[in-house]
mmCIF file of C-alpha atoms and ligand atoms in Angstrom:
data_model
loop_
_atom_site.group_PDB
_atom_site.id
_atom_site.type_symbol
_atom_site.label_atom_id
_atom_site.label_comp_id
_atom_site.label_asym_id
_atom_site.label_seq_id
_atom_site.Cartn_x
_atom_site.Cartn_y
_atom_site.Cartn_z
ATOM 1 C CA MET A 18 111.851 125.740 66.950
ATOM 2 C CA GLU A 19 109.837 123.324 64.826
ATOM 3 C CA THR A 20 106.347 122.546 66.040
ATOM 4 C CA ALA A 21 104.229 119.415 66.345
ATOM 5 C CA LYS A 22 100.511 118.883 66.809
ATOM 6 C CA LEU A 23 99.685 116.725 69.820
ATOM 7 C CA GLY A 24 97.267 114.117 68.575
ATOM 8 C CA GLN A 25 94.467 114.635 66.106
ATOM 9 C CA ALA A 26 92.698 117.393 68.015
ATOM 10 C CA GLY A 27 95.406 118.592 70.375
ATOM 11 C CA PRO A 28 97.412 121.799 70.609
ATOM 12 C CA VAL A 29 100.460 122.690 68.512
ATOM 13 C CA VAL A 30 103.655 122.760 70.618
ATOM 14 C CA GLY A 31 107.362 123.363 70.153
ATOM 15 C CA THR A 32 109.049 120.013 69.533
ATOM 16 C CA LEU A 33 110.842 120.152 72.890
ATOM 17 C CA GLY A 34 108.777 120.504 76.066
ATOM 18 C CA LEU A 35 109.958 121.602 79.513
ATOM 19 C CA GLY A 36 109.014 119.634 82.639
ATOM 20 C CA CYS A 37 109.308 121.626 85.856
ATOM 21 C CA MET A 38 109.127 118.868 88.498
ATOM 22 C CA GLY A 39 112.774 119.105 89.562
ATOM 23 C CA MET A 40 112.363 122.847 90.150
ATOM 24 C CA SER A 41 110.518 122.155 93.410
ATOM 25 C CA PRO A 42 112.645 121.255 96.428
ATOM 26 C CA GLY A 43 112.664 117.722 97.774
ATOM 27 C CA ILE A 44 112.336 115.941 94.442
ATOM 28 C CA TYR A 45 115.803 116.076 92.927
ATOM 29 C CA GLY A 46 117.411 117.575 96.046
ATOM 30 C CA PRO A 47 117.652 121.316 96.563
ATOM 31 C CA SER A 48 116.344 123.633 93.877
ATOM 32 C CA ASP A 49 117.188 127.216 92.955
ATOM 33 C CA GLU A 50 114.106 129.392 92.541
ATOM 34 C CA ALA A 51 115.751 132.249 90.622
ATOM 35 C CA GLU A 52 117.553 129.869 88.266
ATOM 36 C CA SER A 53 114.346 127.857 87.775
ATOM 37 C CA ILE A 54 112.434 130.964 86.723
ATOM 38 C CA ALA A 55 115.299 132.027 84.447
ATOM 39 C CA THR A 56 115.270 128.543 82.882
ATOM 40 C CA ILE A 57 111.530 128.638 82.169
ATOM 41 C CA ARG A 58 111.878 132.097 80.609
ATOM 42 C CA ALA A 59 114.900 131.045 78.538
ATOM 43 C CA ALA A 60 112.981 128.008 77.300
ATOM 44 C CA ILE A 61 110.083 130.184 76.164
ATOM 45 C CA ALA A 62 112.496 132.585 74.457
ATOM 46 C CA ALA A 63 113.937 129.588 72.578
ATOM 47 C CA GLY A 64 110.524 128.497 71.306
ATOM 48 C CA VAL A 65 109.442 126.002 73.982
ATOM 49 C CA THR A 66 105.680 126.261 74.485
ATOM 50 C CA LEU A 67 104.778 123.033 76.319
ATOM 51 C CA ILE A 68 105.304 123.505 80.060
ATOM 52 C CA ASP A 69 104.527 120.471 82.237
ATOM 53 C CA THR A 70 103.759 120.374 85.932
ATOM 54 C CA GLY A 71 101.756 118.455 88.544
ATOM 55 C CA ASP A 72 99.696 120.071 91.295
ATOM 56 C CA PHE A 73 101.448 117.722 93.745
ATOM 57 C CA TYR A 74 105.017 118.775 92.766
ATOM 58 C CA GLY A 75 106.016 120.553 95.944
ATOM 59 C CA ALA A 76 102.298 120.501 96.963
ATOM 60 C CA GLY A 77 101.425 123.508 94.809
ATOM 61 C CA HIS A 78 104.908 125.061 94.868
ATOM 62 C CA ASN A 79 105.616 124.126 91.234
ATOM 63 C CA GLU A 80 102.470 125.779 89.914
ATOM 64 C CA MET A 81 103.155 128.979 91.863
ATOM 65 C CA LEU A 82 106.729 129.013 90.532
ATOM 66 C CA ILE A 83 105.484 128.634 86.952
ATOM 67 C CA ARG A 84 102.986 131.438 87.491
ATOM 68 C CA ARG A 85 105.808 133.784 88.487
ATOM 69 C CA ALA A 86 107.961 132.677 85.545
ATOM 70 C CA LEU A 87 105.127 133.295 83.081
ATOM 71 C CA GLU A 88 104.424 136.850 84.212
ATOM 72 C CA GLY A 89 104.621 139.012 81.101
ATOM 73 C CA THR A 90 104.265 136.097 78.661
ATOM 74 C CA PRO A 91 101.012 136.100 76.682
ATOM 75 C CA ARG A 92 98.924 133.208 77.983
ATOM 76 C CA SER A 93 98.094 132.082 74.438
ATOM 77 C CA GLN A 94 101.805 131.453 73.770
ATOM 78 C CA ILE A 95 102.014 128.698 76.380
ATOM 79 C CA VAL A 96 100.565 125.195 76.480
ATOM 80 C CA LEU A 97 100.194 124.298 80.156
ATOM 81 C CA SER A 98 100.063 120.580 80.925
ATOM 82 C CA VAL A 99 98.968 119.762 84.479
ATOM 83 C CA LYS A 100 98.756 116.401 86.242
ATOM 84 C CA PHE A 101 96.479 115.892 89.228
ATOM 85 C CA GLY A 102 95.305 113.139 91.542
ATOM 86 C CA ALA A 103 98.309 112.358 93.740
ATOM 87 C CA LEU A 104 97.626 113.037 97.408
ATOM 88 C CA ARG A 105 100.221 114.629 99.687
ATOM 89 C CA ASP A 106 100.595 115.194 103.414
ATOM 90 C CA PRO A 107 102.203 118.112 105.259
ATOM 91 C CA ALA A 108 105.406 116.148 105.841
ATOM 92 C CA GLY A 109 105.841 115.589 102.106
ATOM 93 C CA GLY A 110 104.523 112.031 102.141
ATOM 94 C CA TRP A 111 102.288 110.420 99.535
ATOM 95 C CA GLY A 112 98.766 109.149 100.153
ATOM 96 C CA GLY A 113 97.613 107.420 96.971
ATOM 97 C CA ASN A 114 95.495 108.884 94.181
ATOM 98 C CA ASP A 115 92.059 110.444 94.136
ATOM 99 C CA CYS A 116 90.433 110.664 90.703
ATOM 100 C CA ARG A 117 86.765 110.844 91.719
ATOM 101 C CA PRO A 118 84.791 113.313 89.594
ATOM 102 C CA GLN A 119 84.304 115.710 92.508
ATOM 103 C CA ALA A 120 88.020 115.527 93.320
ATOM 104 C CA VAL A 121 88.890 116.353 89.682
ATOM 105 C CA LYS A 122 86.907 119.581 89.900
ATOM 106 C CA ASN A 123 88.347 120.415 93.319
ATOM 107 C CA PHE A 124 91.960 119.895 92.158
ATOM 108 C CA LEU A 125 91.288 121.984 89.055
ATOM 109 C CA ALA A 126 89.822 124.891 91.044
ATOM 110 C CA TYR A 127 93.018 125.165 93.119
ATOM 111 C CA THR A 128 95.295 124.694 90.112
ATOM 112 C CA LEU A 129 93.631 127.535 88.190
ATOM 113 C CA ARG A 130 94.074 129.817 91.179
ATOM 114 C CA ARG A 131 97.717 128.859 91.790
ATOM 115 C CA LEU A 132 98.637 129.250 88.121
ATOM 116 C CA GLY A 133 96.687 132.505 87.873
ATOM 117 C CA THR A 134 94.919 131.426 84.704
ATOM 118 C CA ASP A 135 91.330 130.728 83.706
ATOM 119 C CA TYR A 136 92.106 127.597 81.672
ATOM 120 C CA ILE A 137 94.508 124.655 81.498
ATOM 121 C CA ASP A 138 95.584 123.467 78.042
ATOM 122 C CA ILE A 139 96.025 119.767 78.897
ATOM 123 C CA TYR A 140 94.697 118.246 82.109
ATOM 124 C CA ARG A 141 95.525 114.661 83.026
ATOM 125 C CA PRO A 142 95.336 112.200 85.921
ATOM 126 C CA ALA A 143 98.904 111.387 87.022
ATOM 127 C CA ARG A 144 98.043 107.776 87.847
ATOM 128 C CA LEU A 145 94.932 105.608 87.883
ATOM 129 C CA ASP A 146 92.753 105.632 90.963
ATOM 130 C CA PRO A 147 91.939 101.901 91.278
ATOM 131 C CA THR A 148 88.627 102.713 92.934
ATOM 132 C CA VAL A 149 87.317 104.937 90.128
ATOM 133 C CA PRO A 150 86.558 103.801 86.570
ATOM 134 C CA ILE A 151 88.627 105.825 84.092
ATOM 135 C CA GLU A 152 85.377 106.682 82.286
ATOM 136 C CA ASP A 153 84.211 108.628 85.366
ATOM 137 C CA THR A 154 87.474 110.557 85.658
ATOM 138 C CA ILE A 155 87.634 111.427 81.961
ATOM 139 C CA GLY A 156 83.924 112.265 81.983
ATOM 140 C CA ALA A 157 84.543 114.757 84.789
ATOM 141 C CA ILE A 158 87.412 116.390 82.889
ATOM 142 C CA ALA A 159 85.207 116.475 79.783
ATOM 143 C CA ASP A 160 82.660 118.469 81.823
ATOM 144 C CA THR A 161 85.396 121.008 82.587
ATOM 145 C CA VAL A 162 86.233 121.131 78.858
ATOM 146 C CA SER A 163 82.590 121.935 78.096
ATOM 147 C CA ALA A 164 82.682 124.612 80.797
ATOM 148 C CA GLY A 165 85.804 126.179 79.260
ATOM 149 C CA TYR A 166 88.262 125.486 82.099
ATOM 150 C CA VAL A 167 90.267 122.832 80.236
ATOM 151 C CA ARG A 168 91.122 122.671 76.526
ATOM 152 C CA HIS A 169 92.388 119.098 76.048
ATOM 153 C CA ILE A 170 92.621 115.836 77.971
ATOM 154 C CA GLY A 171 95.777 113.779 78.376
ATOM 155 C CA LEU A 172 96.816 110.612 80.177
ATOM 156 C CA SER A 173 99.905 109.659 82.151
ATOM 157 C CA GLU A 174 101.496 106.203 82.447
ATOM 158 C CA ALA A 175 98.279 104.563 81.226
ATOM 159 C CA GLY A 176 98.213 101.100 79.660
ATOM 160 C CA VAL A 177 96.423 100.008 76.501
ATOM 161 C CA GLY A 178 93.089 99.097 78.128
ATOM 162 C CA THR A 179 92.858 102.440 79.899
ATOM 163 C CA ILE A 180 93.902 104.381 76.797
ATOM 164 C CA ARG A 181 91.122 102.742 74.767
ATOM 165 C CA ARG A 182 88.485 103.323 77.432
ATOM 166 C CA ALA A 183 89.499 106.928 78.043
ATOM 167 C CA HIS A 184 89.658 107.789 74.349
ATOM 168 C CA ALA A 185 86.145 106.381 73.872
ATOM 169 C CA VAL A 186 84.820 108.960 76.378
ATOM 170 C CA HIS A 187 86.692 112.003 75.036
ATOM 171 C CA PRO A 188 89.571 112.384 72.541
ATOM 172 C CA ILE A 189 92.937 112.067 74.287
ATOM 173 C CA CYS A 190 95.580 114.366 72.828
ATOM 174 C CA ASP A 191 98.693 112.849 74.387
ATOM 175 C CA LEU A 192 99.991 110.157 76.674
ATOM 176 C CA GLN A 193 102.780 111.303 78.985
ATOM 177 C CA ILE A 194 105.020 108.342 79.664
ATOM 178 C CA GLU A 195 108.646 107.452 80.317
ATOM 179 C CA TYR A 196 110.609 106.712 77.141
ATOM 180 C CA SER A 197 114.355 106.676 76.684
ATOM 181 C CA LEU A 198 117.267 104.574 75.499
ATOM 182 C CA MET A 199 116.943 102.756 78.843
ATOM 183 C CA SER A 200 113.127 102.554 79.104
ATOM 184 C CA ARG A 201 111.441 101.286 75.959
ATOM 185 C CA GLY A 202 108.466 99.461 77.419
ATOM 186 C CA ILE A 203 105.992 101.503 75.348
ATOM 187 C CA GLU A 204 107.229 100.031 72.079
ATOM 188 C CA ALA A 205 105.506 96.638 72.496
ATOM 189 C CA ALA A 206 101.830 97.625 72.689
ATOM 190 C CA ILE A 207 101.313 101.199 73.897
ATOM 191 C CA LEU A 208 103.000 103.081 71.054
ATOM 192 C CA PRO A 209 101.291 101.024 68.338
ATOM 193 C CA LEU A 210 97.944 101.818 69.998
ATOM 194 C CA THR A 211 98.570 105.556 70.435
ATOM 195 C CA ARG A 212 99.538 105.672 66.754
ATOM 196 C CA GLN A 213 96.422 103.779 65.760
ATOM 197 C CA LEU A 214 94.228 106.176 67.754
ATOM 198 C CA GLY A 215 96.058 109.364 66.735
ATOM 199 C CA ILE A 216 97.362 110.144 70.224
ATOM 200 C CA ALA A 217 100.764 111.800 70.671
ATOM 201 C CA VAL A 218 103.386 110.751 73.215
ATOM 202 C CA THR A 219 104.997 113.338 75.453
ATOM 203 C CA ALA A 220 108.059 111.486 76.676
ATOM 204 C CA TYR A 221 109.567 112.063 80.105
ATOM 205 C CA GLY A 222 112.652 110.575 81.739
ATOM 206 C CA VAL A 223 114.357 110.979 78.366
ATOM 207 C CA LEU A 224 117.641 111.319 80.275
ATOM 208 C CA SER A 225 116.593 108.560 82.687
ATOM 209 C CA ARG A 226 116.376 111.283 85.365
ATOM 210 C CA GLY A 227 119.816 112.621 84.481
ATOM 211 C CA LEU A 228 121.602 109.259 84.460
ATOM 212 C CA LEU A 229 122.098 109.433 80.690
ATOM 213 C CA SER A 230 123.919 112.758 81.057
ATOM 214 C CA GLY A 231 126.553 110.955 83.132
ATOM 215 C CA ARG A 232 126.282 113.627 85.834
ATOM 216 C CA ILE A 233 124.833 111.981 88.895
ATOM 217 C CA PRO A 234 123.379 113.329 92.150
ATOM 218 C CA GLU A 235 125.628 113.262 95.203
ATOM 219 C CA SER A 236 125.016 110.092 97.201
ATOM 220 C CA GLY A 237 124.243 112.058 100.379
ATOM 221 C CA SER A 238 121.978 114.500 98.562
ATOM 222 C CA LYS A 239 119.050 115.272 100.884
ATOM 223 C CA GLY A 240 115.545 114.985 99.474
ATOM 224 C CA ASP A 241 116.630 113.479 96.172
ATOM 225 C CA ILE A 242 114.256 110.672 95.183
ATOM 226 C CA ARG A 243 116.819 109.353 92.719
ATOM 227 C CA VAL A 244 119.208 108.577 95.558
ATOM 228 C CA SER A 245 116.567 107.376 98.022
ATOM 229 C CA ARG A 246 114.192 105.445 95.755
ATOM 230 C CA MET A 247 115.291 104.876 92.180
ATOM 231 C CA PRO A 248 116.821 101.460 91.491
ATOM 232 C CA ARG A 249 118.980 102.665 88.591
ATOM 233 C CA PHE A 250 120.807 105.013 90.967
ATOM 234 C CA ALA A 251 121.249 102.365 93.680
ATOM 235 C CA GLU A 252 124.724 101.188 94.620
ATOM 236 C CA GLY A 253 125.739 98.330 92.359
ATOM 237 C CA ASN A 254 123.412 99.363 89.533
ATOM 238 C CA LEU A 255 124.687 102.918 89.202
ATOM 239 C CA GLU A 256 128.272 101.900 88.431
ATOM 240 C CA LYS A 257 127.098 99.482 85.724
ATOM 241 C CA ASN A 258 124.734 102.046 84.211
ATOM 242 C CA LEU A 259 127.466 104.668 84.071
ATOM 243 C CA THR A 260 129.592 102.337 81.960
ATOM 244 C CA LEU A 261 126.760 102.417 79.397
ATOM 245 C CA VAL A 262 126.860 106.211 79.457
ATOM 246 C CA ASP A 263 130.617 106.022 78.841
ATOM 247 C CA ALA A 264 129.902 104.034 75.676
ATOM 248 C CA LEU A 265 127.374 106.677 74.647
ATOM 249 C CA ARG A 266 129.919 109.404 75.341
ATOM 250 C CA ARG A 267 132.415 107.799 72.984
ATOM 251 C CA ILE A 268 129.833 107.923 70.176
ATOM 252 C CA GLY A 269 128.974 111.519 71.079
ATOM 253 C CA ASP A 270 132.639 112.560 71.039
ATOM 254 C CA GLU A 271 132.811 111.617 67.364
ATOM 255 C CA LYS A 272 129.716 113.670 66.595
ATOM 256 C CA GLY A 273 130.533 116.663 68.797
ATOM 257 C CA ALA A 274 127.572 115.874 71.059
ATOM 258 C CA THR A 275 127.171 115.088 74.752
ATOM 259 C CA PRO A 276 125.541 111.844 75.944
ATOM 260 C CA ALA A 277 122.478 113.857 77.050
ATOM 261 C CA GLN A 278 122.138 115.337 73.571
ATOM 262 C CA LEU A 279 122.333 111.878 72.004
ATOM 263 C CA ALA A 280 119.668 110.646 74.431
ATOM 264 C CA VAL A 281 117.299 113.473 73.452
ATOM 265 C CA ALA A 282 118.010 113.024 69.736
ATOM 266 C CA TRP A 283 117.369 109.275 70.031
ATOM 267 C CA VAL A 284 113.852 109.851 71.414
ATOM 268 C CA ARG A 285 113.163 112.436 68.704
ATOM 269 C CA SER A 286 114.308 109.946 66.083
ATOM 270 C CA ARG A 287 111.513 107.534 67.088
ATOM 271 C CA GLY A 288 108.760 109.585 65.451
ATOM 272 C CA THR A 289 107.278 113.026 64.954
ATOM 273 C CA ASP A 290 104.389 112.033 67.224
ATOM 274 C CA ILE A 291 106.817 111.918 70.170
ATOM 275 C CA VAL A 292 107.694 115.159 71.965
ATOM 276 C CA PRO A 293 110.402 114.949 74.651
ATOM 277 C CA VAL A 294 109.565 116.786 77.881
ATOM 278 C CA ILE A 295 112.964 117.574 79.315
ATOM 279 C CA GLY A 296 113.509 118.171 83.025
ATOM 280 C CA ALA A 297 116.108 120.935 82.654
ATOM 281 C CA ARG A 298 116.265 123.034 85.802
ATOM 282 C CA ARG A 299 119.225 125.199 84.904
ATOM 283 C CA ARG A 300 119.845 127.298 81.786
ATOM 284 C CA SER A 301 123.016 125.338 81.060
ATOM 285 C CA GLN A 302 120.995 122.094 80.964
ATOM 286 C CA LEU A 303 118.369 123.718 78.782
ATOM 287 C CA ASP A 304 121.015 124.905 76.321
ATOM 288 C CA GLU A 305 122.447 121.413 76.189
ATOM 289 C CA ALA A 306 119.016 119.895 75.501
ATOM 290 C CA LEU A 307 118.232 122.503 72.844
ATOM 291 C CA GLY A 308 121.515 121.599 71.151
ATOM 292 C CA ALA A 309 120.072 118.139 70.500
ATOM 293 C CA LEU A 310 117.492 119.603 68.123
ATOM 294 C CA ALA A 311 120.188 120.302 65.551
ATOM 295 C CA LEU A 312 121.613 116.802 65.789
ATOM 296 C CA SER A 313 120.824 114.332 63.048
ATOM 297 C CA LEU A 314 121.488 110.673 63.636
ATOM 298 C CA SER A 315 122.111 108.222 60.798
ATOM 299 C CA ALA A 316 120.827 104.646 60.869
ATOM 300 C CA ALA A 317 124.394 103.587 61.691
ATOM 301 C CA ASP A 318 124.573 106.066 64.612
ATOM 302 C CA LEU A 319 121.274 104.768 65.959
ATOM 303 C CA ALA A 320 122.423 101.168 65.678
ATOM 304 C CA ARG A 321 125.595 101.977 67.623
ATOM 305 C CA MET A 322 123.560 103.769 70.292
ATOM 306 C CA ASP A 323 121.193 100.806 70.568
ATOM 307 C CA ALA A 324 124.188 98.544 71.104
ATOM 308 C CA ALA A 325 125.628 100.916 73.718
ATOM 309 C CA VAL A 326 122.488 101.553 75.819
ATOM 310 C CA SER A 327 119.367 99.411 75.869
ATOM 311 C CA PRO A 328 116.865 98.186 78.465
ATOM 312 C CA ASP A 329 118.570 94.762 78.427
ATOM 313 C CA LEU A 330 121.904 96.319 79.342
ATOM 314 C CA THR A 331 120.405 98.634 81.978
ATOM 315 C CA SER A 332 120.575 97.617 85.644
ATOM 316 C CA GLY A 333 117.475 98.351 87.714
ATOM 317 C CA GLU A 334 113.849 99.153 86.970
ATOM 318 C CA ARG A 335 112.678 102.691 86.287
ATOM 319 C CA TYR A 336 110.801 102.907 89.627
ATOM 320 C CA ASP A 337 110.917 101.049 92.934
ATOM 321 C CA PRO A 338 108.520 98.092 93.370
ATOM 322 C CA THR A 339 105.858 100.133 95.209
ATOM 323 C CA GLN A 340 105.695 102.750 92.468
ATOM 324 C CA MET A 341 105.911 100.139 89.717
ATOM 325 C CA ALA A 342 102.729 98.616 91.173
ATOM 326 C CA HIS A 343 100.931 101.946 90.579
ATOM 327 C CA LEU A 344 101.882 102.052 86.895
ATOM 328 C CA ASP A 345 98.945 101.003 84.763
ATOM 329 C CA SER A 346 101.359 101.092 81.811
ATOM 330 C CA GLU A 347 103.284 98.177 83.313
ATOM 331 C CA VAL A 348 100.201 95.998 83.801
ATOM 332 C CA ARG A 349 99.450 93.364 81.174
ATOM 333 C CA HIS A 350 95.981 94.099 79.763
HETATM 334 N N1 LIG B 406 103.891 111.557 84.032
HETATM 335 C C1 LIG B 406 104.760 111.136 84.928
HETATM 336 O O1 LIG B 406 104.550 110.128 85.610
HETATM 337 C C2 LIG B 406 106.042 111.900 85.115
HETATM 338 C C3 LIG B 406 107.035 111.385 85.953
HETATM 339 C C4 LIG B 406 108.207 112.102 86.096
HETATM 340 C C5 LIG B 406 108.396 113.287 85.433
HETATM 341 N N2 LIG B 406 107.407 113.781 84.628
HETATM 342 C C6 LIG B 406 107.558 115.078 83.926
HETATM 343 O O2 LIG B 406 108.630 114.971 83.013
HETATM 344 C C7 LIG B 406 109.615 115.979 83.291
HETATM 345 C C8 LIG B 406 110.994 115.433 82.969
HETATM 346 O O3 LIG B 406 111.242 114.283 83.752
HETATM 347 P P1 LIG B 406 112.560 114.054 84.571
HETATM 348 O O4 LIG B 406 113.023 115.347 85.117
HETATM 349 O O5 LIG B 406 112.357 112.991 85.547
HETATM 350 O O6 LIG B 406 113.523 113.437 83.523
HETATM 351 P P2 LIG B 406 114.849 113.787 82.752
HETATM 352 O O7 LIG B 406 114.616 114.880 81.786
HETATM 353 O O8 LIG B 406 115.267 112.457 82.289
HETATM 354 O O9 LIG B 406 115.900 114.213 83.883
HETATM 355 C C9 LIG B 406 116.054 115.531 84.288
HETATM 356 C C10 LIG B 406 117.282 115.657 85.183
HETATM 357 O O10 LIG B 406 118.438 115.295 84.440
HETATM 358 C C11 LIG B 406 119.548 116.099 84.837
HETATM 359 N N3 LIG B 406 120.160 116.687 83.617
HETATM 360 C C12 LIG B 406 121.455 116.635 83.278
HETATM 361 N N4 LIG B 406 121.666 117.236 82.093
HETATM 362 C C13 LIG B 406 120.500 117.682 81.665
HETATM 363 C C14 LIG B 406 120.104 118.381 80.504
HETATM 364 N N5 LIG B 406 120.943 118.745 79.546
HETATM 365 N N6 LIG B 406 118.804 118.704 80.374
HETATM 366 C C15 LIG B 406 117.924 118.324 81.326
HETATM 367 N N7 LIG B 406 118.258 117.659 82.452
HETATM 368 C C16 LIG B 406 119.543 117.332 82.630
HETATM 369 C C17 LIG B 406 119.015 117.132 85.795
HETATM 370 O O11 LIG B 406 119.333 116.712 87.117
HETATM 371 P P3 LIG B 406 120.375 117.547 88.011
HETATM 372 O O12 LIG B 406 119.955 118.984 87.932
HETATM 373 O O13 LIG B 406 120.266 116.966 89.369
HETATM 374 O O14 LIG B 406 121.727 117.328 87.373
HETATM 375 C C18 LIG B 406 117.516 117.087 85.605
HETATM 376 O O15 LIG B 406 116.806 117.378 86.782
HETATM 377 C C19 LIG B 406 109.380 116.359 84.754
HETATM 378 O O16 LIG B 406 109.843 117.649 85.055
HETATM 379 C C20 LIG B 406 107.894 116.244 84.843
HETATM 380 O O17 LIG B 406 107.282 117.431 84.364
HETATM 381 C C21 LIG B 406 106.249 113.089 84.463
#
């Protein structure tokens, strides 16, 4: 697999990353532990090095799963990206974000233990804590860099003001943010700024949570946040969005590619500073995503895809109103 350097001072990673969120139960419905571990190992065998998680995915479950999957893999071969800050409760509920300096160090201590490692490659706050200046949070992570527990600092769903302020405290290697045919909000101001500052983008939701594959979760699926909370999967919107995927499929049929592969290739076509972090949780999905790396899209292909699927044509926001309110990236600075 080709590689890319994340930002000016960041790590070198395979040009496709693997996000493990959906491998913990209760996020995208049930999950299969053995298949999850096999998927992580298959990804590494294929050249994936960037593995993304959050300490709050399954309240620690995701990190412990990754630890088991990485047994036997040299630590230096993997670039572990970990998000922190989101607060959970025993029933699986959410309790806001805590990014106070002391909380940063506390979260990190538990993460290192759960992952069975003595350093994290990229550590990032998942969301802003409105009560804590970003300078304080980044300053605390910078202390852990100096102490050798963290190698690089990243951001997640941050807007332009926060990116500038954070980068002034310590170099930011990448911004993790949603970017897809359906979600292009970063193009107006965020992407120009990351490019100006030499910060990479690690793109998630490249398949709009699976919607762009055309394979949708069952409507009764228990513990699937797409069904319970995501507007694009809501009745009325879903049907309309799937007609867009049908248009994408027709283009893919001519090129011998699936809609999901076109969606991954589209994000890759937007720049070498953008690394898709794919949420494959089965080996078959991983293989499909890897197939996109061989796909080359002409300007005419891209124009047809833009006409088939765009934010204007998409029904529903990328998050529900409560979660949208927590996205610094959606705030006008
Ligand atoms: N920074 C943030 O705020 C943030 C937010 C969300 C996620 N993330 C990170 O980004 C990663 C990816 O995000 P995501 O999972 O929401 O987005 P995604 O890659 O758009 O969607 C992944 C889902 O799409 C479905 N799918 C169908 N075909 C696939 C294929 N060929 N390859 C991969 N998936 C396929 C799967 O659902 P089924 O198995 O149900 O079919 C899978 O769970 C997460 O794992 C997480 O690490 C970060």
